[in-house]
GROMACS .gro file of C-alpha atoms in nm:
model
  364
    1MET     CA    1   0.000   0.000   0.000
    2THR     CA    2   0.126   0.348  -0.079
    3THR     CA    3   0.024   0.694   0.034
    4PRO     CA    4  -0.055   0.989  -0.192
    5PRO     CA    5   0.238   1.217  -0.269
    6VAL     CA    6   0.310   1.479  -0.005
    7PRO     CA    7   0.305   1.842  -0.128
    8ASP     CA    8   0.685   1.888  -0.112
    9GLU     CA    9   0.766   1.569  -0.302
   10PRO     CA   10   0.846   1.584  -0.674
   11PRO     CA   11   0.553   1.491  -0.903
   12GLY     CA   12   0.509   1.121  -0.970
   13THR     CA   13   0.678   0.995  -0.652
   14SER     CA   14   0.511   0.821  -0.360
   15LEU     CA   15   0.610   0.696  -0.016
   16THR     CA   16   0.561   0.364   0.151
   17ASP     CA   17   0.387   0.364   0.485
   18GLU     CA   18   0.723   0.316   0.657
   19GLU     CA   19   0.882   0.605   0.469
   20TYR     CA   20   0.583   0.826   0.538
   21GLY     CA   21   0.602   0.739   0.908
   22ILE     CA   22   0.971   0.831   0.920
   23LEU     CA   23   0.896   1.161   0.748
   24ARG     CA   24   0.620   1.242   0.998
   25ALA     CA   25   0.841   1.153   1.293
   26SER     CA   26   1.118   1.379   1.166
   27ALA     CA   27   0.878   1.673   1.170
   28ALA     CA   28   0.716   1.592   1.505
   29LEU     CA   29   0.630   1.873   1.743
   30TRP     CA   30   0.673   1.877   2.117
   31ALA     CA   31   0.338   1.939   2.288
   32GLY     CA   32   0.298   2.126   2.613
   33THR     CA   33   0.014   2.267   2.816
   34SER     CA   34  -0.047   2.544   3.067
   35VAL     CA   35  -0.339   2.680   3.267
   36LEU     CA   36  -0.426   3.049   3.312
   37ILE     CA   37  -0.578   3.116   3.656
   38THR     CA   38  -0.672   3.454   3.802
   39ASN     CA   39  -0.796   3.575   4.139
   40ARG     CA   40  -1.093   3.805   4.188
   41ARG     CA   41  -0.870   4.110   4.133
   42GLY     CA   42  -0.771   3.989   3.786
   43GLN     CA   43  -0.417   3.897   3.888
   44VAL     CA   44  -0.254   3.595   3.726
   45LEU     CA   45  -0.124   3.290   3.913
   46ILE     CA   46   0.243   3.215   3.845
   47GLN     CA   47   0.470   2.950   3.990
   48HIS     CA   48   0.822   2.995   4.123
   49VAL     CA   49   1.010   2.676   4.033
   50ASP     CA   50   1.340   2.530   4.151
   51TYR     CA   51   1.474   2.445   3.806
   52ARG     CA   52   1.446   2.780   3.627
   53ASP     CA   53   1.518   3.142   3.715
   54VAL     CA   54   1.190   3.260   3.559
   55CYS     CA   55   0.830   3.192   3.659
   56LEU     CA   56   0.578   2.972   3.480
   57LEU     CA   57   0.206   2.918   3.453
   58PRO     CA   58   0.095   2.583   3.593
   59GLY     CA   59   0.145   2.313   3.332
   60GLY     CA   60   0.400   2.094   3.161
   61ALA     CA   61   0.461   1.844   2.884
   62VAL     CA   62   0.184   1.637   2.731
   63ASP     CA   63   0.267   1.270   2.786
   64LYS     CA   64   0.265   1.015   2.503
   65GLY     CA   65  -0.092   0.926   2.413
   66GLU     CA   66  -0.234   1.194   2.645
   67SER     CA   67  -0.472   1.470   2.539
   68PRO     CA   68  -0.367   1.831   2.612
   69ALA     CA   69  -0.675   1.886   2.833
   70HIS     CA   70  -0.601   1.576   3.036
   71ALA     CA   71  -0.239   1.686   3.069
   72ALA     CA   72  -0.349   2.025   3.200
   73ALA     CA   73  -0.572   1.867   3.465
   74ARG     CA   74  -0.294   1.625   3.562
   75GLU     CA   75  -0.042   1.908   3.600
   76LEU     CA   76  -0.282   2.104   3.824
   77TRP     CA   77  -0.301   1.802   4.053
   78GLU     CA   78   0.073   1.731   4.050
   79GLU     CA   79   0.183   2.094   4.094
   80LEU     CA   80  -0.095   2.250   4.304
   81GLY     CA   81  -0.280   1.955   4.456
   82VAL     CA   82  -0.600   2.073   4.288
   83THR     CA   83  -0.854   1.847   4.116
   84SER     CA   84  -1.019   2.037   3.834
   85THR     CA   85  -1.195   1.975   3.505
   86VAL     CA   86  -1.015   2.158   3.225
   87ASP     CA   87  -1.251   2.201   2.933
   88ARG     CA   88  -1.205   2.551   2.791
   89GLY     CA   89  -0.917   2.642   2.566
   90LEU     CA   90  -0.782   2.997   2.538
   91ALA     CA   91  -0.493   2.967   2.294
   92VAL     CA   92  -0.286   2.730   2.084
   93ASP     CA   93   0.066   2.855   2.025
   94TRP     CA   94   0.303   2.730   1.755
   95VAL     CA   95   0.659   2.803   1.867
   96ALA     CA   96   0.939   2.785   1.613
   97ALA     CA   97   1.260   2.605   1.705
   98GLU     CA   98   1.447   2.933   1.721
   99GLY     CA   99   1.178   3.071   1.952
  100SER     CA  100   1.228   2.798   2.211
  101ASN     CA  101   1.373   2.892   2.550
  102ALA     CA  102   1.550   2.555   2.578
  103PRO     CA  103   1.927   2.516   2.528
  104ALA     CA  104   2.024   2.442   2.169
  105ALA     CA  105   2.091   2.075   2.246
  106LEU     CA  106   1.738   2.030   2.377
  107ARG     CA  107   1.546   2.211   2.108
  108PHE     CA  108   1.283   2.032   1.902
  109PRO     CA  109   1.175   2.100   1.542
  110GLY     CA  110   0.896   2.304   1.696
  111GLU     CA  111   0.648   2.314   1.983
  112THR     CA  112   0.273   2.335   2.012
  113LEU     CA  113   0.162   2.480   2.345
  114PHE     CA  114  -0.198   2.479   2.464
  115VAL     CA  115  -0.329   2.735   2.714
  116PHE     CA  116  -0.644   2.645   2.906
  117ASP     CA  117  -0.871   2.858   3.120
  118GLY     CA  118  -0.844   2.766   3.487
  119GLY     CA  119  -1.106   3.023   3.586
  120THR     CA  120  -1.119   3.280   3.863
  121TRP     CA  121  -1.031   3.144   4.207
  122ASP     CA  122  -1.175   3.267   4.534
  123GLU     CA  123  -0.992   3.269   4.867
  124ASP     CA  124  -1.105   2.917   4.957
  125GLN     CA  125  -0.971   2.773   4.632
  126ILE     CA  126  -0.638   2.950   4.679
  127ALA     CA  127  -0.613   2.827   5.039
  128ALA     CA  128  -0.669   2.469   4.920
  129VAL     CA  129  -0.347   2.469   4.712
  130ARG     CA  130  -0.096   2.208   4.826
  131LEU     CA  131   0.251   2.229   4.674
  132PRO     CA  132   0.474   1.925   4.614
  133GLU     CA  133   0.798   1.878   4.808
  134HIS     CA  134   1.007   1.954   4.502
  135GLU     CA  135   0.984   2.153   4.179
  136ILE     CA  136   0.733   2.424   4.286
  137LYS     CA  137   0.880   2.662   4.543
  138GLY     CA  138   0.572   2.886   4.569
  139ILE     CA  139   0.288   3.055   4.388
  140GLU     CA  140   0.200   3.422   4.353
  141PHE     CA  141  -0.081   3.623   4.197
  142VAL     CA  142   0.064   3.915   4.001
  143GLU     CA  143  -0.059   4.200   3.786
  144PRO     CA  144  -0.069   4.108   3.415
  145ALA     CA  145   0.173   4.392   3.341
  146ARG     CA  146   0.439   4.220   3.556
  147LEU     CA  147   0.442   3.900   3.351
  148PRO     CA  148   0.717   4.019   3.109
  149ASP     CA  149   0.942   4.091   3.409
  150LEU     CA  150   0.884   3.752   3.572
  151MET     CA  151   0.852   3.511   3.280
  152SER     CA  152   1.055   3.439   2.968
  153PRO     CA  153   0.960   3.667   2.676
  154GLY     CA  154   0.776   3.394   2.485
  155ASP     CA  155   0.588   3.267   2.790
  156ALA     CA  156   0.483   3.621   2.885
  157ARG     CA  157   0.359   3.695   2.532
  158ARG     CA  158   0.159   3.373   2.532
  159ALA     CA  159   0.006   3.437   2.876
  160LEU     CA  160  -0.098   3.792   2.789
  161SER     CA  161  -0.243   3.683   2.454
  162ALA     CA  162  -0.443   3.411   2.631
  163LEU     CA  163  -0.563   3.656   2.895
  164ARG     CA  164  -0.680   3.901   2.629
  165ALA     CA  165  -0.860   3.615   2.454
  166ARG     CA  166  -1.039   3.535   2.779
  167VAL     CA  167  -1.145   3.897   2.827
  168ASN     CA  168  -1.251   3.929   2.464
  169SER     CA  169  -1.468   3.614   2.475
  170ALA     CA  170  -1.443   3.535   2.103
  171GLY     CA  171  -1.310   3.184   2.159
  172ALA     CA  172  -0.964   3.032   2.154
  173VAL     CA  173  -0.700   3.209   1.947
  174LEU     CA  174  -0.417   3.079   1.732
  175LEU     CA  175  -0.072   3.214   1.815
  176GLU     CA  176   0.269   3.203   1.653
  177ASN     CA  177   0.554   3.252   1.897
  178GLY     CA  178   0.311   3.394   2.150
  179LEU     CA  179   0.138   3.647   1.923
  180PRO     CA  180  -0.207   3.614   1.763
  181ILE     CA  181  -0.213   3.552   1.390
  182ALA     CA  182  -0.539   3.751   1.379
  183PRO     CA  183  -0.497   4.029   1.641
  184THR     CA  184  -0.806   4.180   1.800
  185VAL     CA  185  -0.832   4.543   1.905
  186LEU     CA  186  -0.719   4.437   2.254
  187ASP     CA  187  -0.403   4.283   2.106
  188ARG     CA  188  -0.338   4.576   1.876
  189ILE     CA  189  -0.364   4.832   2.157
  190GLY     CA  190  -0.183   4.603   2.401
  191VAL     CA  191  -0.428   4.616   2.689
  192LEU     CA  192  -0.304   4.491   3.028
  193ARG     CA  193   0.061   4.543   2.937
  194THR     CA  194   0.082   4.841   3.171
  195GLY     CA  195  -0.010   4.832   3.537
  196ARG     CA  196  -0.371   4.896   3.627
  197ALA     CA  197  -0.416   5.180   3.875
  198GLU     CA  198  -0.532   5.057   4.215
  199HIS     CA  199  -0.852   5.237   4.313
  200HIS     CA  200  -0.943   5.042   4.626
  201PHE     CA  201  -1.179   5.310   4.754
  202PRO     CA  202  -1.509   5.263   4.939
  203PHE     CA  203  -1.819   5.314   4.724
  204HIS     CA  204  -2.116   5.511   4.860
  205HIS     CA  205  -2.463   5.513   4.706
  206GLY     CA  206  -2.583   5.846   4.846
  207PRO     CA  207  -2.513   6.204   4.736
  208VAL     CA  208  -2.176   6.364   4.792
  209PRO     CA  209  -2.166   6.516   5.144
  210ASP     CA  210  -2.094   6.882   5.195
  211GLY     CA  211  -1.725   6.941   5.240
  212LEU     CA  212  -1.609   6.681   4.987
  213VAL     CA  213  -1.467   6.827   4.668
  214VAL     CA  214  -1.548   6.633   4.350
  215ARG     CA  215  -1.215   6.526   4.205
  216GLN     CA  216  -1.343   6.308   3.919
  217SER     CA  217  -1.666   6.254   3.727
  218TRP     CA  218  -1.691   5.932   3.526
  219GLY     CA  219  -1.977   5.769   3.340
  220TRP     CA  220  -2.100   5.422   3.250
  221LEU     CA  221  -2.243   5.509   2.910
  222PHE     CA  222  -2.467   5.236   2.767
  223ALA     CA  223  -2.521   5.147   2.403
  224PRO     CA  224  -2.871   5.012   2.329
  225ASP     CA  225  -2.745   4.652   2.342
  226GLY     CA  226  -2.635   4.683   2.706
  227ARG     CA  227  -2.264   4.729   2.652
  228VAL     CA  228  -2.073   5.030   2.779
  229LEU     CA  229  -1.824   5.268   2.623
  230LEU     CA  230  -1.463   5.214   2.724
  231LEU     CA  231  -1.160   5.418   2.618
  232LEU     CA  232  -0.820   5.262   2.551
  233GLU     CA  233  -0.520   5.490   2.575
  234PRO     CA  234  -0.271   5.489   2.288
  235GLY     CA  235   0.083   5.396   2.376
  236THR     CA  236   0.001   5.225   2.704
  237GLY     CA  237  -0.314   5.022   2.645
  238ALA     CA  238  -0.458   5.156   2.971
  239ALA     CA  239  -0.838   5.170   2.992
  240CYS     CA  240  -1.068   5.431   3.139
  241LEU     CA  241  -1.434   5.519   3.151
  242PRO     CA  242  -1.539   5.843   2.981
  243GLY     CA  243  -1.497   6.135   3.219
  244GLY     CA  244  -1.227   6.321   3.401
  245THR     CA  245  -1.129   6.611   3.624
  246PRO     CA  246  -1.346   6.921   3.678
  247GLU     CA  247  -1.230   7.248   3.525
  248PRO     CA  248  -1.323   7.603   3.631
  249HIS     CA  249  -1.575   7.657   3.350
  250ASP     CA  250  -1.769   7.350   3.472
  251ARG     CA  251  -1.873   7.575   3.766
  252GLY     CA  252  -1.867   7.290   4.015
  253ASP     CA  253  -2.121   7.084   3.818
  254ALA     CA  254  -2.003   6.721   3.808
  255LEU     CA  255  -2.248   6.639   3.530
  256ALA     CA  256  -2.114   6.927   3.320
  257THR     CA  257  -1.766   6.781   3.373
  258LEU     CA  258  -1.881   6.441   3.248
  259ARG     CA  259  -2.050   6.585   2.939
  260ARG     CA  260  -1.747   6.797   2.850
  261GLU     CA  261  -1.497   6.516   2.906
  262SER     CA  262  -1.708   6.268   2.709
  263ARG     CA  263  -1.706   6.508   2.414
  264GLU     CA  264  -1.334   6.581   2.442
  265GLU     CA  265  -1.212   6.225   2.501
  266ALA     CA  266  -1.466   6.014   2.312
  267ASP     CA  267  -1.668   6.253   2.094
  268ALA     CA  268  -1.971   6.094   2.262
  269GLY     CA  269  -2.307   6.232   2.371
  270PHE     CA  270  -2.554   6.084   2.617
  271GLY     CA  271  -2.905   6.136   2.752
  272GLU     CA  272  -3.040   6.206   3.102
  273PRO     CA  273  -2.810   6.033   3.353
  274VAL     CA  274  -2.869   5.833   3.668
  275PHE     CA  275  -2.645   5.914   3.964
  276LEU     CA  276  -2.478   5.598   4.095
  277GLY     CA  277  -2.279   5.728   4.391
  278TYR     CA  278  -1.925   5.824   4.471
  279LEU     CA  279  -1.592   5.685   4.585
  280SER     CA  280  -1.419   5.836   4.885
  281GLU     CA  281  -1.044   5.832   4.927
  282PRO     CA  282  -0.918   5.769   5.282
  283GLY     CA  283  -0.727   6.069   5.410
  284GLU     CA  284  -0.850   6.294   5.127
  285ALA     CA  285  -1.154   6.525   5.146
  286CYS     CA  286  -1.263   6.445   4.792
  287ALA     CA  287  -1.514   6.236   4.600
  288ARG     CA  288  -1.504   6.054   4.267
  289VAL     CA  289  -1.858   6.049   4.134
  290ARG     CA  290  -2.013   5.793   3.901
  291TYR     CA  291  -2.310   5.828   3.664
  292ALA     CA  292  -2.486   5.597   3.420
  293ALA     CA  293  -2.657   5.714   3.101
  294VAL     CA  294  -2.766   5.604   2.756
  295LEU     CA  295  -2.537   5.693   2.466
  296THR     CA  296  -2.704   5.902   2.197
  297GLY     CA  297  -2.418   5.881   1.949
  298VAL     CA  298  -2.047   5.912   1.874
  299ALA     CA  299  -1.889   6.149   1.623
  300PRO     CA  300  -1.565   6.088   1.431
  301VAL     CA  301  -1.297   6.043   1.690
  302GLN     CA  302  -1.067   6.340   1.752
  303ALA     CA  303  -0.764   6.398   1.970
  304ASP     CA  304  -0.841   6.504   2.327
  305PRO     CA  305  -0.762   6.879   2.329
  306ALA     CA  306  -0.635   6.859   2.686
  307THR     CA  307  -0.386   6.574   2.636
  308GLY     CA  308  -0.343   6.532   2.260
  309ARG     CA  309  -0.434   6.165   2.290
  310THR     CA  310  -0.667   5.995   2.047
  311TYR     CA  311  -0.839   5.719   2.239
  312THR     CA  312  -0.959   5.394   2.088
  313ARG     CA  313  -1.330   5.355   2.164
  314VAL     CA  314  -1.470   5.010   2.233
  315LEU     CA  315  -1.793   4.859   2.356
  316ALA     CA  316  -1.770   4.591   2.624
  317THR     CA  317  -2.007   4.440   2.877
  318PRO     CA  318  -1.982   4.593   3.225
  319GLU     CA  319  -1.827   4.266   3.347
  320GLN     CA  320  -1.561   4.279   3.077
  321ALA     CA  321  -1.495   4.646   3.153
  322LEU     CA  322  -1.415   4.564   3.516
  323GLU     CA  323  -1.140   4.328   3.403
  324PHE     CA  324  -0.945   4.629   3.273
  325PHE     CA  325  -0.939   4.787   3.622
  326ASP     CA  326  -0.825   4.699   3.973
  327TRP     CA  327  -1.097   4.842   4.192
  328GLY     CA  328  -1.058   4.604   4.481
  329PRO     CA  329  -1.341   4.502   4.717
  330SER     CA  330  -1.579   4.776   4.600
  331ALA     CA  331  -1.585   4.650   4.239
  332ALA     CA  332  -1.876   4.413   4.300
  333ASP     CA  333  -2.077   4.687   4.474
  334GLN     CA  334  -2.015   4.927   4.187
  335LEU     CA  335  -2.116   4.663   3.932
  336ALA     CA  336  -2.443   4.602   4.117
  337ALA     CA  337  -2.514   4.979   4.110
  338VAL     CA  338  -2.441   4.987   3.736
  339HIS     CA  339  -2.691   4.711   3.666
  340ARG     CA  340  -2.958   4.877   3.882
  341ALA     CA  341  -2.911   5.194   3.678
  342ARG     CA  342  -2.919   4.997   3.355
  343THR     CA  343  -3.261   4.860   3.452
  344LEU     CA  344  -3.387   5.210   3.536
  345LEU     CA  345  -3.266   5.330   3.196
  346GLY     CA  346  -3.454   5.051   3.018
  347ILE     CA  347  -3.140   4.893   2.874
  348PRO     CA  348  -3.116   4.513   2.839
  349GLU     CA  349  -2.840   4.313   3.000
  350ALA     CA  350  -2.574   4.231   2.744
  351PRO     CA  351  -2.453   3.872   2.708
  352ARG     CA  352  -2.078   3.830   2.717
  353GLN     CA  353  -1.945   3.878   2.364
  354PRO     CA  354  -1.636   4.003   2.177
  355VAL     CA  355  -1.524   4.359   2.242
  356THR     CA  356  -1.615   4.587   1.949
  357GLU     CA  357  -1.422   4.892   1.831
  358LEU     CA  358  -1.624   5.203   1.745
  359THR     CA  359  -1.462   5.367   1.444
  360ALA     CA  360  -1.744   5.518   1.239
  361PRO     CA  361  -1.987   5.788   1.356
  362THR     CA  362  -2.297   5.628   1.507
  363THR     CA  363  -2.631   5.760   1.625
  364TRP     CA  364  -2.866   5.561   1.846
   0.00000   0.00000   0.00000
């Protein structure tokens, strides 16, 4: 029995089964697997190991005859003492031989590395981790922006690409040497590559008390489908809600600040708002107010006259939006207030879906 000619063979030639098997074996790829796990703050779990001077995601080699998903679950048990079903892929990365971190003598013709979603762990799940006597020295949850400093360049690229794929919710992505072959807007802007500002401030539902100066006015601005407007900063990939700092001509009106900043930063207009509450900063006599409103439209994007930045405008669900920020314990309370306001505004709840860039003028 013979096999059909392979594409690189000259016309008219064929291979025996044995020859074809040898050819396949010579081009075999090493398969590995890893698991991306975050805590409720959006920080990524990394392992400090005793055999490398850089950190790794949980995971390892796929054994002969083993599926990548089974390998991922096995590695979680061996390295963290955790029994878990691994059934959601985030990325498949093809790594060229020259892109391998291994010494030259240990390099393979190439590697295929699978990244699976280990989910978001709560405090009880983290406390249940049991490390082996050898190999894993410790675990740590770190900001996504720190991954390039703690991991090898290829591993950090792969982890960030997988994390963006999880946030984007468009399904697993194909990577080459850690980078998507079809980049999304999140990849293009490079979200999560710079540190998220920590705003671990208490959230209050009532009006701003006398004596507190409004330092910021931000808005959750809803499109008709239930998603909100988010701004991505050029150069850093940092995200922000529309809004900003009061200026003298706002005459102390926080809503006037929000309308002006939304025009300047996002070229966006909105209808009658709902006041959500404010954040107080310990040790500071100031308030950061939050509103919710329905978007009426966006004009062609222009540079912010105050900063010269031209933001990238995207629509994301409120839950996705929170993954771009580190708001600490008050994040859940703020999200609940956002959804109450959404109901009052008559806006439906948006199912999780891919983040969409707003490029053309739109009126709702």
